[in-house]
C-alpha positions as a printed Julia matrix, in Angstrom:
64×3 Matrix{Float64}:
 105.64  -85.65   -5.01
 105.86  -89.24   -6.21
 103.18  -90.23   -8.66
 104.75  -93.46   -9.87
 105.61  -96.53   -7.81
 107.08  -99.63   -9.44
 105.9   -98.4   -12.84
 102.29  -97.97  -11.78
 100.64  -94.61  -11.55
  99.33  -93.74   -8.06
  95.85  -92.19   -7.75
  96.33  -88.98   -5.78
  93.35  -87.25   -4.02
  92.42  -83.9    -5.51
  92.83  -80.75   -3.51
  89.07  -80.08   -3.61
  88.39  -83.5    -2.13
  90.89  -82.92    0.68
  89.32  -79.48    1.45
  85.93  -81.03    1.42
  86.88  -83.72    3.88
  88.52  -81.2     6.23
  85.44  -78.98    6.1
  83.2   -81.98    6.88
  85.32  -82.85    9.95
  85.2   -79.09   10.98
  81.35  -79.15   10.6
  81.07  -82.3    12.69
  83.13  -80.67   15.45
  80.96  -77.61   15.37
  77.81  -79.67   15.68
  79.18  -81.76   18.55
  80.49  -78.67   20.43
  77.21  -76.83   20.17
  75.13  -76.8    23.4
  72.53  -79.62   23.36
  69.67  -77.3    24.54
  70.12  -75.01   21.52
  69.55  -76.2    17.94
  72.53  -75.97   15.58
  72.55  -72.65   13.66
  73.72  -73.36   10.11
  73.6   -69.7     9.21
  76.43  -68.84   11.63
  78.57  -71.86   10.79
  81.97  -70.96    9.31
  82.36  -74.55    7.93
  79.15  -74.39    5.93
  80.13  -70.91    4.54
  83.47  -72.3     3.39
  81.8   -75.35    1.88
  79.44  -73.05   -0.11
  82.4   -71.1    -1.38
  84.21  -74.31   -2.34
  81.14  -75.53   -4.22
  80.87  -72.2    -6.08
  84.47  -72.25   -7.28
  85.05  -73.2   -10.8
  87.19  -76.34  -11.05
  90.54  -75.6   -12.63
  91.42  -77.59  -15.79
  94.66  -77.99  -17.55
  93.18  -76.72  -20.76
  92.85  -73.07  -19.51
């Protein structure tokens, strides 16, 4: 992976940020695909469960 370009350091997105964005898109798809006559059930949503697990994870640091 290239982190330097013309002597300047590139800012790369973190893995947690990428996972969060993917889960947000997944959640939007779930909400849009749910029937309009039924309210969205957040308890049964796999995207919300995965987002809660991601939020509960301890961020990894290089000092460990």
